[in-house]
Amino acid sequence: MVRSLARLQDADLAAMLAVEAPEEGWIMGLGHEDKLRRAAEGLTPPPLRDDCFALPGGVDWTPADQALALLRARLHRVVGQEQVDLSGALGRVLAATVTARRANPPDPNSAVDGYGFAFASLGDGDQILPLVQGRAAAGVPYDGKVPAGRALRVLTGAALPDGVDTVILQEDVSVGTGEIAFRAGIKPGANTRRAGEDVGEGETILAPGRVLTPADLAFCAAVGVARLEVCLPLRVAIISTGDELAEAGHATRPGQIYDANRPMLSALVCEFGYEVVDLGKVPDDRAALRRALDRGAAEADVILTSGGASAGDEDHVSALLNEAGAMAEWRIAIKPGRPLALGLWRETPVFGLPGNPVAALVCALVFARPAMASLSGAGWFEPQGFDVPANFGKRKKPGRREYLRARMRDGRVEVFKSEGSGRISGLSWAEGLVELPEAGGEITPGDSVRYIPFASFLRG
Ligand code: AMP
Ligand code: MG
């Protein structure tokens, strides 16, 4: 390798070393394989090793999909359940099947304001029907029977009285004294709703895992269901790590920055409908972090940390997870994102998110989000993405999946002017992410790229 590098032109070497964000790490020569291979020609290749298919140390990156598949396979609901009224059910995760206590609609009724009669009693051609006294209104049924060949005033939502199976719209009728006239051509059953045409009594209306929406609550109420068995909210502990962190609004010492991740991650967890357990910020001190993780494991179902997830001197999150022996995955091949540490601490899953706010958000959305959905009882989900034309150009290196801060304007997706992972302004500017697959290549304006709105991460 050294000999090959020495043979490279200075400019080629410079190109390999020119990376925008060296603090995120990169692989020397990635994307320049042709030049490297050419420089290496003439060298005798070493013999194949037994472990030739194992990745060399330091580049054993797990593809994002593999990491996601692993999370999907291994995580499951960890929360208990309780009963709540509809008023407290919005956003909660159903824990049991809901069945209709009665049909919707419960009775046949009128879909319009008009006049009801028995279709079979109509003659041929245009019609003149004498009216019977009274009317049927929603909640105030007509308690008599409408004789054949007669019509009754009916209003929207009124149960159809005996003797009525068809309703003519009031706009299609001329009203005389005690009678109505209308043209031929009405169909049997017109403008009525059949009992149970929406849902029958005893039918399953919602399945476990459903995250309840306002419409779901309407659905439950309409079929007479007032209480629901739901999962207890997932409790998510949030910890920021780093000696450099100060609380927004407080005085800073030299070299300090404000903790941006905790407000962001707390708000995100709230948006997902989970309960935030704010464990504050912890200095780069192993004992303090151990105490915080212990508290997280005791008080929460899952722990999100940010910072200290790499393999450096002050990267205590990954060190502790390694020490606990349950470090499952890290070095996932995404940008921004490395390092991401996943592990168990006292049987509680820990997502060791990167410290950079941009990377922290991307990793929280891409990995922690679906994982937390599994843990919450809602089940795994994939955020809905859309293939849309790009309004930008970019050369992408192969090897890892990339997420760009993006937003849609005029049917095209544009990306933030800088990919710097410390640029929080770009996170705030963005309304979603562009996801670029592992393969390298050139994107030119007009090419189709995958855009995932932030809203898609709320519920796929
Ligand atoms: P680390 O992953 O701990 O090496 O942190 C990577 C970068 O993110 C460093 O520049 C940190 O100062 C920064 N960082 C870490 N935690 C936070 C945080 N909570 N808010 C803002 N920046 C942070
Ligand atoms: Mg740190």
Short mmCIF file of N, CA and C and ligand atoms in Angstrom, two decimals, residues 23 239-246 255 257-265 281 284 306-310 312 314-317 338-339 353-358 360 421-422 424, ligand 1:
data_model
loop_
_atom_site.label_atom_id
_atom_site.label_comp_id
_atom_site.label_asym_id
_atom_site.label_seq_id
_atom_site.Cartn_x
_atom_site.Cartn_y
_atom_site.Cartn_z
N GLU A 23 -13.40 15.06 10.43
CA GLU A 23 -13.69 14.59 11.79
C GLU A 23 -14.68 13.44 11.78
N ILE A 239 -29.68 11.62 27.53
CA ILE A 239 -28.45 12.05 28.21
C ILE A 239 -27.53 12.71 27.18
N SER A 240 -27.04 13.90 27.51
CA SER A 240 -25.99 14.51 26.68
C SER A 240 -24.66 14.30 27.38
N THR A 241 -23.63 13.98 26.61
CA THR A 241 -22.33 13.80 27.24
C THR A 241 -21.32 14.78 26.67
N GLY A 242 -20.41 15.23 27.52
CA GLY A 242 -19.32 16.08 27.05
C GLY A 242 -18.98 17.15 28.07
N ASP A 243 -17.67 17.31 28.35
CA ASP A 243 -17.22 18.34 29.27
C ASP A 243 -17.51 19.74 28.74
N GLU A 244 -17.70 19.83 27.42
CA GLU A 244 -17.83 21.16 26.81
C GLU A 244 -19.25 21.70 26.90
N LEU A 245 -20.19 20.92 27.42
CA LEU A 245 -21.59 21.32 27.30
C LEU A 245 -22.06 22.22 28.44
N ALA A 246 -22.75 23.30 28.07
CA ALA A 246 -23.42 24.18 29.03
C ALA A 246 -24.90 24.22 28.67
N GLY A 255 -14.39 27.80 26.08
CA GLY A 255 -14.39 26.52 25.38
C GLY A 255 -15.70 25.76 25.47
N ILE A 257 -19.72 24.99 24.79
CA ILE A 257 -20.80 25.22 23.83
C ILE A 257 -22.10 24.83 24.52
N TYR A 258 -23.20 25.30 23.95
CA TYR A 258 -24.49 24.95 24.55
C TYR A 258 -24.93 23.57 24.09
N ASP A 259 -25.60 22.89 24.99
CA ASP A 259 -26.13 21.56 24.70
C ASP A 259 -27.34 21.71 23.76
N ALA A 260 -27.12 21.39 22.50
CA ALA A 260 -28.20 21.52 21.51
C ALA A 260 -28.95 20.21 21.34
N ASN A 261 -28.30 19.10 21.66
CA ASN A 261 -28.91 17.81 21.36
C ASN A 261 -30.08 17.46 22.29
N ARG A 262 -29.94 17.84 23.56
CA ARG A 262 -30.98 17.42 24.50
C ARG A 262 -32.33 18.07 24.19
N PRO A 263 -32.36 19.40 23.95
CA PRO A 263 -33.66 19.98 23.55
C PRO A 263 -34.21 19.34 22.27
N MET A 264 -33.32 19.06 21.33
CA MET A 264 -33.77 18.48 20.04
C MET A 264 -34.31 17.06 20.25
N LEU A 265 -33.56 16.25 20.93
CA LEU A 265 -33.98 14.85 21.08
C LEU A 265 -35.21 14.73 21.98
N LYS A 281 -27.13 16.53 31.43
CA LYS A 281 -25.86 16.33 30.73
C LYS A 281 -24.85 15.78 31.72
N ASP A 284 -17.49 14.21 30.70
CA ASP A 284 -16.74 13.07 30.16
C ASP A 284 -16.04 12.36 31.31
N SER A 306 -26.04 11.23 23.55
CA SER A 306 -25.34 11.82 22.41
C SER A 306 -23.95 12.21 22.83
N GLY A 307 -23.02 12.04 21.89
CA GLY A 307 -21.61 12.32 22.15
C GLY A 307 -20.91 11.11 22.74
N GLY A 308 -19.59 11.12 22.63
CA GLY A 308 -18.79 10.08 23.29
C GLY A 308 -19.00 8.68 22.78
N ALA A 309 -19.46 8.57 21.52
CA ALA A 309 -19.79 7.24 21.02
C ALA A 309 -18.70 6.66 20.14
N SER A 310 -17.64 7.45 19.93
CA SER A 310 -16.56 7.00 19.05
C SER A 310 -15.57 6.14 19.85
N GLY A 312 -12.49 7.33 20.86
CA GLY A 312 -11.43 8.20 21.38
C GLY A 312 -11.31 8.13 22.90
N GLU A 314 -12.06 10.22 25.18
CA GLU A 314 -13.19 10.72 25.96
C GLU A 314 -14.50 10.11 25.49
N ASP A 315 -14.43 9.01 24.79
CA ASP A 315 -15.65 8.41 24.26
C ASP A 315 -16.14 7.31 25.19
N HIS A 316 -16.72 7.78 26.28
CA HIS A 316 -17.03 6.87 27.37
C HIS A 316 -18.29 6.04 27.13
N VAL A 317 -19.17 6.52 26.27
CA VAL A 317 -20.40 5.75 26.02
C VAL A 317 -20.02 4.41 25.39
N ARG A 338 -21.57 8.31 11.64
CA ARG A 338 -20.57 7.67 12.46
C ARG A 338 -20.11 8.67 13.50
N PRO A 339 -19.85 8.24 14.70
CA PRO A 339 -20.02 6.89 15.21
C PRO A 339 -21.40 6.72 15.85
N LEU A 353 -25.82 7.98 20.27
CA LEU A 353 -25.84 8.81 19.05
C LEU A 353 -24.58 9.66 18.99
N PRO A 354 -24.19 10.05 17.79
CA PRO A 354 -23.03 10.92 17.65
C PRO A 354 -23.29 12.27 18.31
N GLY A 355 -22.22 12.97 18.63
CA GLY A 355 -22.37 14.27 19.28
C GLY A 355 -22.81 15.38 18.34
N ASN A 356 -22.35 15.32 17.10
CA ASN A 356 -22.75 16.37 16.17
C ASN A 356 -24.26 16.38 16.02
N PRO A 357 -24.88 17.55 16.24
CA PRO A 357 -26.34 17.58 16.19
C PRO A 357 -26.93 17.05 14.88
N VAL A 358 -26.29 17.33 13.76
CA VAL A 358 -26.83 16.85 12.48
C VAL A 358 -26.81 15.33 12.45
N ALA A 360 -26.57 13.41 15.03
CA ALA A 360 -27.43 12.89 16.10
C ALA A 360 -28.88 12.79 15.61
N SER A 421 -21.20 18.83 9.28
CA SER A 421 -22.09 18.17 10.22
C SER A 421 -22.32 19.01 11.48
N GLY A 422 -21.62 20.13 11.59
CA GLY A 422 -21.89 21.00 12.73
C GLY A 422 -22.90 22.10 12.40
N ILE A 424 -26.02 23.45 12.38
CA ILE A 424 -27.38 23.27 12.90
C ILE A 424 -28.38 24.12 12.12
P1 AMP B 1 -18.36 13.61 20.26
O1 AMP B 1 -19.21 12.63 19.53
O2 AMP B 1 -18.58 13.59 21.75
O3 AMP B 1 -16.93 13.49 19.88
O4 AMP B 1 -18.84 15.05 19.76
C1 AMP B 1 -18.73 15.43 18.40
C2 AMP B 1 -19.00 16.89 18.24
O5 AMP B 1 -20.34 17.18 18.63
C3 AMP B 1 -18.11 17.76 19.12
O6 AMP B 1 -17.82 18.92 18.38
C4 AMP B 1 -19.01 18.10 20.29
O7 AMP B 1 -18.67 19.28 20.93
C5 AMP B 1 -20.36 18.19 19.63
N1 AMP B 1 -21.43 17.89 20.57
C6 AMP B 1 -21.48 16.82 21.38
N2 AMP B 1 -22.58 16.85 22.14
C7 AMP B 1 -23.27 17.97 21.78
C8 AMP B 1 -24.50 18.54 22.20
N3 AMP B 1 -25.24 17.97 23.14
N4 AMP B 1 -24.89 19.70 21.61
C9 AMP B 1 -24.13 20.28 20.67
N5 AMP B 1 -22.98 19.78 20.22
C10 AMP B 1 -22.52 18.64 20.77
#
